[in-house]
Tab-separated table of C-alpha atoms in Angstrom:
chain	number	residue	atom	x	y	z
A	1	UNK	CA	-18.847	-27.007	-20.637
A	2	UNK	CA	-18.905	-24.731	-23.644
A	3	UNK	CA	-16.129	-24.384	-26.210
A	4	UNK	CA	-14.983	-20.862	-25.419
A	5	UNK	CA	-13.000	-20.791	-22.153
A	6	UNK	CA	-13.872	-17.116	-21.575
A	7	UNK	CA	-17.639	-17.705	-21.726
A	8	UNK	CA	-17.592	-20.940	-19.735
A	9	UNK	CA	-15.330	-19.306	-17.131
A	10	UNK	CA	-17.663	-16.329	-16.779
A	11	UNK	CA	-20.744	-18.533	-16.497
A	12	UNK	CA	-19.022	-20.764	-13.944
A	13	UNK	CA	-17.845	-17.892	-11.780
A	14	UNK	CA	-21.271	-16.194	-11.955
A	15	UNK	CA	-22.984	-19.394	-10.793
A	16	UNK	CA	-20.373	-20.059	-8.102
A	17	UNK	CA	-20.383	-16.518	-6.696
A	18	UNK	CA	-24.192	-16.424	-6.607
A	19	UNK	CA	-24.419	-19.777	-4.833
A	20	UNK	CA	-21.629	-18.907	-2.387
A	21	UNK	CA	-23.016	-15.472	-1.523
A	22	UNK	CA	-26.499	-16.920	-0.956
A	23	UNK	CA	-24.980	-19.654	1.181
A	24	UNK	CA	-23.003	-17.087	3.192
A	25	UNK	CA	-26.171	-15.110	3.945
A	26	UNK	CA	-27.913	-18.111	5.483
A	27	UNK	CA	-24.734	-19.336	7.131
A	28	UNK	CA	-24.805	-16.124	9.169
A	29	UNK	CA	-28.373	-17.015	10.188
A	30	UNK	CA	-27.243	-20.555	11.027
A	31	UNK	CA	-24.328	-19.372	13.146
A	32	UNK	CA	-26.597	-17.045	15.106
A	33	UNK	CA	-29.024	-19.905	15.711
A	34	UNK	CA	-26.245	-22.235	16.909
A	35	UNK	CA	-24.796	-19.466	19.087
A	36	UNK	CA	-28.229	-18.862	20.603
A	37	UNK	CA	-28.791	-22.534	21.379
A	38	UNK	CA	-25.340	-22.910	22.927
A	39	UNK	CA	-26.099	-19.976	25.222
A	40	UNK	CA	-29.684	-21.095	26.025
A	41	UNK	CA	-31.191	-18.381	23.822
A	42	UNK	CA	-33.366	-18.634	20.734
A	43	UNK	CA	-31.375	-16.584	18.231
A	44	UNK	CA	-33.259	-14.737	15.474
A	45	UNK	CA	-36.966	-15.654	15.513
A	46	UNK	CA	-38.981	-12.653	14.364
A	47	UNK	CA	-38.385	-12.247	10.597
A	48	UNK	CA	-40.049	-15.131	8.794
A	49	UNK	CA	-40.395	-18.746	10.030
A	50	UNK	CA	-37.568	-19.555	12.495
A	51	UNK	CA	-36.138	-16.114	11.652
A	52	UNK	CA	-35.150	-17.467	8.238
A	53	UNK	CA	-35.502	-14.087	6.492
A	54	UNK	CA	-33.215	-12.370	8.981
A	55	UNK	CA	-30.254	-12.196	6.492
A	56	UNK	CA	-32.472	-10.325	3.997
A	57	UNK	CA	-33.508	-7.855	6.670
A	58	UNK	CA	-29.876	-7.399	7.719
A	59	UNK	CA	-28.755	-6.788	4.129
A	60	UNK	CA	-31.535	-4.237	3.537
A	61	UNK	CA	-30.618	-2.455	6.756
A	62	UNK	CA	-26.926	-2.355	5.830
A	63	UNK	CA	-27.707	-0.978	2.373
A	64	UNK	CA	-29.847	1.831	3.776
A	65	UNK	CA	-27.338	3.022	6.351
A	66	UNK	CA	-24.964	5.861	5.704
A	67	UNK	CA	-21.483	4.753	4.673
A	68	UNK	CA	-19.265	7.023	6.747
A	69	UNK	CA	-15.657	7.692	5.772
A	70	UNK	CA	-13.795	9.184	8.766
A	71	UNK	CA	-12.402	12.680	8.211
A	72	UNK	CA	-8.744	11.705	8.617
A	73	UNK	CA	-9.034	8.392	6.787
A	74	UNK	CA	-7.268	7.604	3.537
A	75	UNK	CA	-10.424	7.759	1.387
A	76	UNK	CA	-9.331	5.624	-1.565
A	77	UNK	CA	-7.736	2.820	0.457
A	78	UNK	CA	-10.622	2.945	2.938
A	79	UNK	CA	-13.141	2.204	0.179
A	80	UNK	CA	-10.837	-0.139	-1.730
A	81	UNK	CA	-10.133	-2.589	1.123
A	82	UNK	CA	-13.580	-4.286	1.493
A	83	UNK	CA	-13.989	-5.382	-2.155
A	84	UNK	CA	-10.375	-6.591	-2.234
A	85	UNK	CA	-11.007	-8.730	0.858
A	86	UNK	CA	-14.124	-10.196	-0.721
A	87	UNK	CA	-12.311	-10.903	-4.015
A	88	UNK	CA	-9.529	-12.794	-2.226
A	89	UNK	CA	-12.003	-14.748	-0.083
A	90	UNK	CA	-14.124	-15.867	-3.046
A	91	UNK	CA	-11.190	-16.290	-5.463
A	92	UNK	CA	-10.004	-19.389	-3.633
A	93	UNK	CA	-13.194	-21.202	-4.630
A	94	UNK	CA	-12.093	-21.230	-8.303
A	95	UNK	CA	-9.805	-24.252	-7.848
A	96	UNK	CA	-11.921	-26.318	-5.441
A	97	UNK	CA	-13.452	-29.372	-7.138
A	98	UNK	CA	-17.057	-29.522	-5.920
A	99	UNK	CA	-17.737	-32.540	-8.157
A	100	UNK	CA	-15.411	-34.322	-10.635
A	101	UNK	CA	-16.610	-31.923	-13.364
A	102	UNK	CA	-17.860	-28.837	-11.515
A	103	UNK	CA	-14.667	-26.930	-10.848
A	104	UNK	CA	-13.456	-23.611	-12.173
A	105	UNK	CA	-9.955	-24.511	-13.199
A	106	UNK	CA	-7.951	-27.624	-12.392
A	107	UNK	CA	-4.696	-25.667	-12.124
A	108	UNK	CA	-1.541	-27.739	-11.829
A	109	UNK	CA	-0.700	-25.531	-8.831
A	110	UNK	CA	-4.190	-25.549	-7.284
A	111	UNK	CA	-2.945	-26.050	-3.711
A	112	UNK	CA	-0.447	-23.192	-3.980
A	113	UNK	CA	-3.041	-20.907	-5.565
A	114	UNK	CA	-5.531	-21.548	-2.779
A	115	UNK	CA	-2.904	-21.037	-0.070
A	116	UNK	CA	-1.553	-17.901	-1.736
A	117	UNK	CA	-4.969	-16.221	-1.835
A	118	UNK	CA	-5.891	-17.380	1.647
A	119	UNK	CA	-2.550	-16.155	2.998
A	120	UNK	CA	-3.110	-12.772	1.356
A	121	UNK	CA	-6.378	-12.266	3.263
A	122	UNK	CA	-4.632	-10.439	6.107
A	123	UNK	CA	-3.289	-7.846	3.691
A	124	UNK	CA	-6.459	-5.973	2.599
A	125	UNK	CA	-7.698	-6.069	6.181
A	126	UNK	CA	-4.426	-4.462	7.268
A	127	UNK	CA	-4.975	-1.823	4.553
A	128	UNK	CA	-8.448	-1.218	6.018
A	129	UNK	CA	-7.035	-0.831	9.504
A	130	UNK	CA	-4.334	1.587	8.386
A	131	UNK	CA	-6.650	3.618	6.158
A	132	UNK	CA	-9.118	4.050	9.036
A	133	UNK	CA	-6.524	6.123	10.935
A	134	UNK	CA	-7.759	4.706	14.218
A	135	UNK	CA	-5.389	3.347	16.841
A	136	UNK	CA	-7.545	0.397	17.835
A	137	UNK	CA	-7.999	-0.548	14.211
A	138	UNK	CA	-4.273	-0.307	13.569
A	139	UNK	CA	-3.349	-2.439	16.604
A	140	UNK	CA	-5.851	-5.013	15.375
A	141	UNK	CA	-4.399	-4.851	11.872
A	142	UNK	CA	-0.848	-5.363	13.104
A	143	UNK	CA	-1.916	-8.337	15.211
A	144	UNK	CA	-3.727	-9.733	12.204
A	145	UNK	CA	-0.668	-9.519	9.968
A	146	UNK	CA	1.642	-10.978	12.627
A	147	UNK	CA	-0.736	-13.855	13.173
A	148	UNK	CA	-1.323	-14.321	9.450
A	149	UNK	CA	2.320	-14.656	8.436
A	150	UNK	CA	3.147	-16.873	11.429
A	151	UNK	CA	0.321	-19.338	10.921
A	152	UNK	CA	0.757	-19.465	7.179
A	153	UNK	CA	3.942	-21.508	7.669
A	154	UNK	CA	2.431	-24.514	9.519
A	155	UNK	CA	-0.635	-24.259	7.255
A	156	UNK	CA	1.436	-24.606	4.078
A	157	UNK	CA	3.513	-27.413	5.622
A	158	UNK	CA	0.352	-29.293	6.650
A	159	UNK	CA	-1.107	-28.861	3.165
A	160	UNK	CA	2.122	-30.274	1.717
A	161	UNK	CA	1.486	-33.657	3.372
A	162	UNK	CA	-1.319	-34.619	0.934
A	163	UNK	CA	0.773	-33.129	-1.879
A	164	UNK	CA	3.721	-35.393	-1.000
A	165	UNK	CA	1.481	-38.452	-0.596
A	166	UNK	CA	-0.431	-37.971	-3.851
A	167	UNK	CA	2.469	-36.518	-5.842
A	168	UNK	CA	0.423	-33.663	-7.301
A	169	UNK	CA	-0.263	-30.003	-6.603
A	170	UNK	CA	-3.607	-30.106	-8.411
A	171	UNK	CA	-6.639	-30.325	-6.121
A	172	UNK	CA	-8.512	-32.375	-8.719
A	173	UNK	CA	-5.715	-34.976	-8.799
A	174	UNK	CA	-5.493	-35.060	-5.005
A	175	UNK	CA	-9.202	-35.903	-4.739
A	176	UNK	CA	-8.956	-38.535	-7.498
A	177	UNK	CA	-6.025	-40.097	-5.649
A	178	UNK	CA	-8.000	-40.238	-2.404
A	179	UNK	CA	-11.003	-41.650	-4.288
A	180	UNK	CA	-8.820	-44.626	-5.291
A	181	UNK	CA	-6.528	-45.017	-2.256
A	182	UNK	CA	-8.630	-43.797	0.678
A	183	UNK	CA	-8.934	-40.466	2.444
A	184	UNK	CA	-5.761	-38.866	3.745
A	185	UNK	CA	-7.310	-38.351	7.156
A	186	UNK	CA	-7.225	-42.162	7.572
A	187	UNK	CA	-3.751	-43.006	6.223
A	188	UNK	CA	-0.819	-43.062	6.780
A	189	UNK	CA	-2.034	-43.930	10.295
A	190	UNK	CA	-1.674	-40.921	12.562
A	191	UNK	CA	0.192	-38.772	10.060
A	192	UNK	CA	-2.849	-37.964	7.927
A	193	UNK	CA	-4.998	-37.269	10.970
A	194	UNK	CA	-2.254	-35.104	12.503
A	195	UNK	CA	-1.853	-33.098	9.305
A	196	UNK	CA	-5.622	-32.624	9.084
A	197	UNK	CA	-5.862	-31.393	12.685
A	198	UNK	CA	-2.915	-29.080	12.087
A	199	UNK	CA	-4.417	-27.695	8.882
A	200	UNK	CA	-7.775	-27.147	10.556
A	201	UNK	CA	-6.205	-25.379	13.558
A	202	UNK	CA	-4.093	-23.070	11.419
A	203	UNK	CA	-7.099	-22.417	9.181
A	204	UNK	CA	-8.962	-21.176	12.274
A	205	UNK	CA	-6.050	-18.827	12.952
A	206	UNK	CA	-5.952	-17.612	9.333
A	207	UNK	CA	-9.665	-16.896	9.437
A	208	UNK	CA	-9.381	-15.079	12.799
A	209	UNK	CA	-11.864	-17.365	14.432
A	210	UNK	CA	-11.914	-17.995	18.173
A	211	UNK	CA	-9.613	-19.136	19.852
A	212	UNK	CA	-7.374	-17.129	17.517
A	213	UNK	CA	-9.320	-13.879	17.203
A	214	UNK	CA	-6.974	-11.482	19.029
A	215	UNK	CA	-7.008	-9.091	16.023
A	216	UNK	CA	-10.615	-8.191	16.778
A	217	UNK	CA	-10.591	-8.866	20.517
A	218	UNK	CA	-13.725	-6.849	21.275
A	219	UNK	CA	-12.922	-6.462	24.966
A	220	UNK	CA	-9.721	-4.544	24.123
A	221	UNK	CA	-9.966	-3.233	20.571
A	222	UNK	CA	-13.637	-2.308	19.997
A	223	UNK	CA	-13.922	-4.330	16.761
A	224	UNK	CA	-10.335	-4.617	15.599
A	225	UNK	CA	-9.428	-3.642	12.029
A	226	UNK	CA	-13.029	-2.874	11.052
A	227	UNK	CA	-13.754	-0.523	13.970
A	228	UNK	CA	-14.434	2.520	11.760
A	229	UNK	CA	-16.472	0.712	9.116
A	230	UNK	CA	-20.224	1.128	8.809
A	231	UNK	CA	-23.111	0.028	6.625
A	232	UNK	CA	-22.438	-2.091	3.529
A	233	UNK	CA	-18.645	-1.788	3.820
A	234	UNK	CA	-18.738	-3.478	7.191
A	235	UNK	CA	-21.150	-6.104	5.852
A	236	UNK	CA	-18.701	-6.929	3.065
A	237	UNK	CA	-15.990	-7.583	5.660
A	238	UNK	CA	-18.296	-9.782	7.722
A	239	UNK	CA	-19.420	-11.686	4.616
A	240	UNK	CA	-15.821	-12.219	3.481
A	241	UNK	CA	-14.948	-13.625	6.879
A	242	UNK	CA	-17.789	-16.132	6.574
A	243	UNK	CA	-16.824	-16.827	2.973
A	244	UNK	CA	-13.237	-17.459	4.023
A	245	UNK	CA	-14.350	-19.884	6.742
A	246	UNK	CA	-16.625	-21.778	4.350
A	247	UNK	CA	-14.038	-21.996	1.586
A	248	UNK	CA	-11.309	-23.056	4.019
A	249	UNK	CA	-13.644	-25.800	5.243
A	250	UNK	CA	-14.138	-26.861	1.620
A	251	UNK	CA	-10.365	-26.783	1.076
A	252	UNK	CA	-9.722	-28.901	4.180
A	253	UNK	CA	-12.305	-31.465	3.076
A	254	UNK	CA	-10.751	-31.515	-0.404
A	255	UNK	CA	-7.221	-32.033	0.898
A	256	UNK	CA	-7.886	-34.501	3.708
A	257	UNK	CA	-11.480	-35.816	3.681
A	258	UNK	CA	-11.608	-36.973	0.070
A	259	UNK	CA	-13.594	-34.035	-1.336
A	260	UNK	CA	-16.494	-35.317	-3.432
A	261	UNK	CA	-15.491	-38.963	-2.961
A	262	UNK	CA	-17.845	-41.159	-0.931
A	263	UNK	CA	-20.310	-44.045	-1.278
A	264	UNK	CA	-24.045	-43.992	-2.257
A	265	UNK	CA	-24.667	-40.258	-2.388
A	266	UNK	CA	-23.855	-38.053	-5.406
A	267	UNK	CA	-20.447	-36.241	-5.292
A	268	UNK	CA	-21.881	-32.766	-4.689
A	269	UNK	CA	-23.845	-34.025	-1.658
A	270	UNK	CA	-20.673	-35.446	-0.120
A	271	UNK	CA	-18.815	-32.209	-0.673
A	272	UNK	CA	-21.624	-30.182	0.924
A	273	UNK	CA	-21.875	-32.609	3.877
A	274	UNK	CA	-18.128	-32.570	4.591
A	275	UNK	CA	-17.844	-28.785	4.267
A	276	UNK	CA	-20.890	-28.285	6.510
A	277	UNK	CA	-19.537	-30.642	9.202
A	278	UNK	CA	-16.256	-28.709	9.276
A	279	UNK	CA	-18.054	-25.369	9.356
A	280	UNK	CA	-20.320	-26.496	12.203
A	281	UNK	CA	-17.181	-27.560	14.065
A	282	UNK	CA	-15.724	-24.084	13.577
A	283	UNK	CA	-18.916	-22.546	14.996
A	284	UNK	CA	-18.949	-25.043	17.849
A	285	UNK	CA	-15.327	-24.172	18.733
A	286	UNK	CA	-16.146	-20.486	18.521
A	287	UNK	CA	-18.789	-20.701	21.219
A	288	UNK	CA	-16.878	-23.146	23.428
A	289	UNK	CA	-13.294	-21.935	23.765
A	290	UNK	CA	-11.619	-18.847	25.146
A	291	UNK	CA	-9.334	-16.476	23.296
A	292	UNK	CA	-5.571	-17.094	23.411
A	293	UNK	CA	-3.257	-14.349	24.539
A	294	UNK	CA	-0.903	-12.821	21.989
A	295	UNK	CA	2.278	-14.437	23.353
A	296	UNK	CA	0.552	-17.816	23.771
A	297	UNK	CA	-0.491	-17.563	20.154
A	298	UNK	CA	3.065	-17.054	18.912
A	299	UNK	CA	4.508	-19.700	21.271
A	300	UNK	CA	1.925	-22.221	20.064
A	301	UNK	CA	2.766	-21.510	16.427
A	302	UNK	CA	6.571	-21.398	16.490
A	303	UNK	CA	7.389	-23.791	19.338
A	304	UNK	CA	4.806	-26.500	18.735
A	305	UNK	CA	2.968	-26.304	15.403
A	306	UNK	CA	5.940	-25.611	13.099
A	307	UNK	CA	8.162	-28.440	14.468
A	308	UNK	CA	5.143	-30.765	14.466
A	309	UNK	CA	4.397	-29.864	10.838
A	310	UNK	CA	8.013	-30.462	9.781
A	311	UNK	CA	7.971	-33.849	11.506
A	312	UNK	CA	4.722	-34.846	9.764
A	313	UNK	CA	6.148	-33.811	6.415
A	314	UNK	CA	9.298	-35.876	7.040
A	315	UNK	CA	7.288	-38.977	8.005
A	316	UNK	CA	5.028	-38.525	4.955
A	317	UNK	CA	8.108	-38.289	2.718
A	318	UNK	CA	9.612	-41.471	4.213
A	319	UNK	CA	6.231	-43.220	3.869
A	320	UNK	CA	6.058	-42.558	0.140
A	321	UNK	CA	9.477	-44.211	-0.297
A	322	UNK	CA	8.898	-47.187	2.001
A	323	UNK	CA	5.373	-47.955	0.710
A	324	UNK	CA	5.273	-46.868	-2.919
B	1	UNK	CA	-2.873	-11.763	-29.987
B	2	UNK	CA	-4.875	-11.609	-26.777
B	3	UNK	CA	-1.759	-12.567	-24.810
B	4	UNK	CA	0.157	-9.667	-26.326
B	5	UNK	CA	-2.568	-7.160	-25.487
B	6	UNK	CA	-2.697	-8.527	-21.951
B	7	UNK	CA	1.077	-8.311	-21.671
B	8	UNK	CA	1.114	-4.635	-22.693
B	9	UNK	CA	-1.674	-3.802	-20.249
B	10	UNK	CA	0.244	-5.532	-17.442
B	11	UNK	CA	3.484	-3.826	-18.485
B	12	UNK	CA	1.891	-0.371	-18.436
B	13	UNK	CA	0.329	-1.008	-15.032
B	14	UNK	CA	3.646	-2.282	-13.663
B	15	UNK	CA	5.597	0.704	-15.004
B	16	UNK	CA	3.092	3.214	-13.619
B	17	UNK	CA	3.093	1.473	-10.248
B	18	UNK	CA	6.899	1.359	-10.207
B	19	UNK	CA	6.965	5.080	-10.981
B	20	UNK	CA	4.579	5.730	-8.097
B	21	UNK	CA	6.804	3.651	-5.790
B	22	UNK	CA	9.526	6.244	-6.346
B	23	UNK	CA	7.367	9.374	-6.367
B	24	UNK	CA	4.823	8.672	-3.609
B	25	UNK	CA	5.588	10.633	-0.441
B	26	UNK	CA	3.587	8.479	1.935
B	27	UNK	CA	5.714	5.486	2.917
B	28	UNK	CA	2.738	3.126	3.235
B	29	UNK	CA	1.508	4.131	-0.227
B	30	UNK	CA	4.995	3.369	-1.536
B	31	UNK	CA	4.850	-0.157	-0.149
B	32	UNK	CA	1.339	-0.680	-1.551
B	33	UNK	CA	2.396	0.515	-5.012
B	34	UNK	CA	5.297	-1.935	-4.770
B	35	UNK	CA	2.654	-4.559	-4.091
B	36	UNK	CA	0.934	-3.659	-7.381
B	37	UNK	CA	4.280	-3.985	-9.203
B	38	UNK	CA	5.006	-7.378	-7.656
B	39	UNK	CA	1.465	-8.565	-8.390
B	40	UNK	CA	1.953	-7.447	-12.005
B	41	UNK	CA	5.074	-9.620	-12.163
B	42	UNK	CA	2.951	-12.579	-11.047
B	43	UNK	CA	0.466	-11.857	-13.863
B	44	UNK	CA	3.348	-11.656	-16.346
B	45	UNK	CA	4.503	-15.088	-15.157
B	46	UNK	CA	0.983	-16.436	-15.705
B	47	UNK	CA	0.974	-15.037	-19.253
B	48	UNK	CA	4.228	-16.949	-19.834
B	49	UNK	CA	2.540	-20.163	-18.577
B	50	UNK	CA	4.906	-20.229	-15.582
B	51	UNK	CA	2.140	-20.955	-13.082
B	52	UNK	CA	4.391	-22.218	-10.317
B	53	UNK	CA	6.549	-19.088	-10.422
B	54	UNK	CA	3.427	-16.925	-10.347
B	55	UNK	CA	2.088	-18.645	-7.229
B	56	UNK	CA	5.462	-18.437	-5.497
B	57	UNK	CA	5.753	-14.782	-6.487
B	58	UNK	CA	2.440	-14.074	-4.762
B	59	UNK	CA	3.159	-16.188	-1.665
B	60	UNK	CA	6.706	-14.929	-1.107
B	61	UNK	CA	6.725	-11.366	-2.393
B	62	UNK	CA	3.188	-10.031	-2.207
B	63	UNK	CA	2.278	-12.111	0.845
B	64	UNK	CA	5.570	-12.287	2.726
B	65	UNK	CA	8.091	-9.610	1.832
B	66	UNK	CA	5.498	-6.867	1.496
B	67	UNK	CA	4.006	-7.664	4.895
B	68	UNK	CA	7.447	-7.562	6.467
B	69	UNK	CA	8.120	-4.209	4.793
B	70	UNK	CA	4.872	-2.877	6.227
B	71	UNK	CA	6.103	-3.996	9.642
B	72	UNK	CA	9.306	-2.086	9.083
B	73	UNK	CA	7.367	1.002	8.042
B	74	UNK	CA	5.107	0.784	11.066
B	75	UNK	CA	7.968	0.305	13.505
B	76	UNK	CA	9.938	3.276	12.184
B	77	UNK	CA	6.958	5.602	11.976
B	78	UNK	CA	7.443	9.143	13.338
B	79	UNK	CA	4.238	11.120	12.834
B	80	UNK	CA	0.895	9.730	13.780
B	81	UNK	CA	-0.810	7.990	10.908
B	82	UNK	CA	1.198	9.506	8.083
B	83	UNK	CA	4.797	8.713	7.326
B	84	UNK	CA	6.378	10.861	4.689
B	85	UNK	CA	9.586	10.409	2.794
B	86	UNK	CA	11.379	13.257	1.109
B	87	UNK	CA	12.630	12.997	-2.440
B	88	UNK	CA	15.651	15.302	-2.326
B	89	UNK	CA	16.314	16.466	-5.870
B	90	UNK	CA	20.096	16.707	-5.477
B	91	UNK	CA	20.166	12.896	-5.341
B	92	UNK	CA	18.478	12.645	-8.733
B	93	UNK	CA	21.571	12.594	-11.007
B	94	UNK	CA	23.330	10.026	-8.860
B	95	UNK	CA	20.132	7.993	-8.773
B	96	UNK	CA	19.813	8.042	-12.556
B	97	UNK	CA	23.434	6.944	-12.991
B	98	UNK	CA	23.009	4.126	-10.486
B	99	UNK	CA	19.739	2.974	-12.049
B	100	UNK	CA	21.258	3.044	-15.528
B	101	UNK	CA	24.270	1.048	-14.326
B	102	UNK	CA	22.085	-1.610	-12.687
B	103	UNK	CA	19.874	-1.768	-15.788
B	104	UNK	CA	22.919	-2.152	-18.070
B	105	UNK	CA	24.299	-4.923	-15.887
B	106	UNK	CA	21.000	-6.844	-15.779
B	107	UNK	CA	20.296	-6.334	-19.500
B	108	UNK	CA	23.836	-7.438	-20.358
B	109	UNK	CA	23.490	-10.582	-18.285
B	110	UNK	CA	20.082	-11.396	-19.787
B	111	UNK	CA	21.177	-10.853	-23.397
B	112	UNK	CA	24.351	-12.920	-22.976
B	113	UNK	CA	22.521	-15.892	-21.504
B	114	UNK	CA	21.411	-18.285	-24.244
B	115	UNK	CA	17.694	-18.710	-23.530
B	116	UNK	CA	15.544	-21.130	-25.525
B	117	UNK	CA	13.023	-19.067	-27.476
B	118	UNK	CA	9.953	-21.065	-26.565
B	119	UNK	CA	6.906	-20.664	-24.354
B	120	UNK	CA	6.210	-23.785	-22.321
B	121	UNK	CA	3.018	-25.607	-23.209
B	122	UNK	CA	0.834	-26.900	-20.404
B	123	UNK	CA	2.217	-27.972	-17.036
B	124	UNK	CA	5.865	-27.226	-16.377
B	125	UNK	CA	5.645	-27.462	-12.598
B	126	UNK	CA	6.628	-31.122	-12.611
B	127	UNK	CA	9.540	-30.440	-14.979
B	128	UNK	CA	10.709	-27.646	-12.687
B	129	UNK	CA	10.604	-29.906	-9.632
B	130	UNK	CA	12.456	-32.717	-11.401
B	131	UNK	CA	15.123	-30.306	-12.658
B	132	UNK	CA	15.639	-28.920	-9.171
B	133	UNK	CA	16.196	-32.325	-7.599
B	134	UNK	CA	18.299	-33.929	-10.365
B	135	UNK	CA	20.230	-31.627	-12.681
B	136	UNK	CA	20.522	-28.591	-10.377
B	137	UNK	CA	20.434	-30.360	-7.028
B	138	UNK	CA	23.831	-28.937	-5.979
B	139	UNK	CA	22.811	-25.325	-6.612
B	140	UNK	CA	19.475	-26.002	-4.921
B	141	UNK	CA	21.130	-27.357	-1.771
B	142	UNK	CA	23.715	-24.561	-1.755
B	143	UNK	CA	20.882	-22.010	-1.832
B	144	UNK	CA	19.157	-23.788	1.051
B	145	UNK	CA	22.387	-23.565	3.059
B	146	UNK	CA	22.667	-19.871	2.223
B	147	UNK	CA	19.100	-19.266	3.449
B	148	UNK	CA	19.761	-21.313	6.593
B	149	UNK	CA	22.814	-19.148	7.247
B	150	UNK	CA	20.707	-16.006	6.858
B	151	UNK	CA	18.077	-17.333	9.283
B	152	UNK	CA	20.708	-18.253	11.874
B	153	UNK	CA	22.365	-14.868	11.404
B	154	UNK	CA	19.059	-13.121	12.076
B	155	UNK	CA	18.626	-15.118	15.282
B	156	UNK	CA	22.167	-14.270	16.404
B	157	UNK	CA	21.624	-10.552	15.768
B	158	UNK	CA	18.289	-10.577	17.605
B	159	UNK	CA	19.816	-12.451	20.557
B	160	UNK	CA	22.735	-10.073	20.923
B	161	UNK	CA	20.336	-7.158	21.299
B	162	UNK	CA	18.389	-9.143	23.890
B	163	UNK	CA	21.513	-9.784	25.939
B	164	UNK	CA	22.250	-6.057	26.051
B	165	UNK	CA	18.775	-5.138	27.250
B	166	UNK	CA	18.484	-8.054	29.578
B	167	UNK	CA	18.006	-5.999	32.705
B	168	UNK	CA	15.159	-4.118	31.065
B	169	UNK	CA	13.331	-7.162	29.786
B	170	UNK	CA	13.866	-9.632	32.597
B	171	UNK	CA	13.834	-7.168	35.474
B	172	UNK	CA	10.613	-7.417	37.458
B	173	UNK	CA	10.258	-3.753	38.340
B	174	UNK	CA	9.779	-1.033	35.714
B	175	UNK	CA	11.548	2.192	36.793
B	176	UNK	CA	9.126	4.819	37.993
B	177	UNK	CA	10.279	7.300	35.343
B	178	UNK	CA	9.300	4.940	32.530
B	179	UNK	CA	5.926	4.325	34.067
B	180	UNK	CA	5.210	8.012	34.037
B	181	UNK	CA	6.221	8.293	30.395
B	182	UNK	CA	3.892	5.499	29.367
B	183	UNK	CA	0.964	6.904	31.264
B	184	UNK	CA	1.271	10.587	30.582
B	185	UNK	CA	3.018	11.114	27.267
B	186	UNK	CA	-0.054	11.923	25.170
């Protein structure tokens, strides 16, 4: 990298944001294709070969449409919420090590930074729901916040297991440690796998993916917090949701699947493969499972996931003392 | 140099936001301005190289406390969509006196404490963790007990209210009068 941290930081973030946004566009195409196949349909086919140019057509359409601000909405907050959501979703990517050298900043609190931004995601979406001045949107927003703060607890506890095992809060160090000692999903036997499953489940809930998508339950709430949004503002929300899913997949593979570490292939290829496998799993779950009810959601979190997470953390702590 | 400029920018933003917290009439706007103030504190921590504190500030205050406050605002809301708070002017003198007293107390405590005049270089997260679990372990554990007490207290309070309303919650049949209210109130 270059000498000046300001210039290298700007160049890095420009490259990263461009790559991520391009990836998100075609991930939406990919998800529609998978959804189509799982429901015995074809998905997008008309624009370009295999419908590959569909994201471009969608973006053009969204840009041309009229961005409507409802009469009784809070105009500033209504317009402010979508970019804030996008900033939080993409900001997490700054600390994820895509290769040993390609990472924005190897913060000594990388894990906390990523979890802080990801936990904040519910907040701008709540602002959007409140600013819309629409009852369905507001119910969706309240559900979102309730779900967000509940599931953040087991998520942080699950993410602490690799932190305890590797003795570092820096994502770069955690991957290096796994590169030497083996992936955390494999050891300590059972504990690593349990923590990974727990992290992945809570990440689904944080990203409002099925089976945890009661905030935007379309059968009850129209479209949840984004009911009133149109045109490019709505597209920004949809893109941030995809971005959040992709970056959470990258975070899970960094924490538990060894990140860029792996034999034969170059580091970046491993990172892309692991993130893609996790993202495909998210899509697969989305089109296979049903939505949980609100009370089931809270019971699952507080009665099962939180005690399970505490137990895993305890065992991981004992493990580090018994097998140094 | 750059750090000082950044600090003054953050300080101005924080002061303006804090002023808006007091003057805004919409309760939700008040909470959001408080969010800007708390976020500014996190940036100030970053400028002081206290990365761990900054992350915790965001997770606990901006992410946690603020969300809970929004819940409180939503649950106490009277008018549809907009909740207003009055700023009665006859409370102003008392408010100024109280604010000045709190400021004097805090400033006195800060100036009397001997603080090392040094900005930490590089990572101090590890040092913080080690200090918590060796030198200050007693205070750390005492605080944990205090928090545990608060959590248990909250559960006790919530339970007592449940016991009072037991017939309403556990009873299978909703009284006909209530049904009418739910269906026809708006």
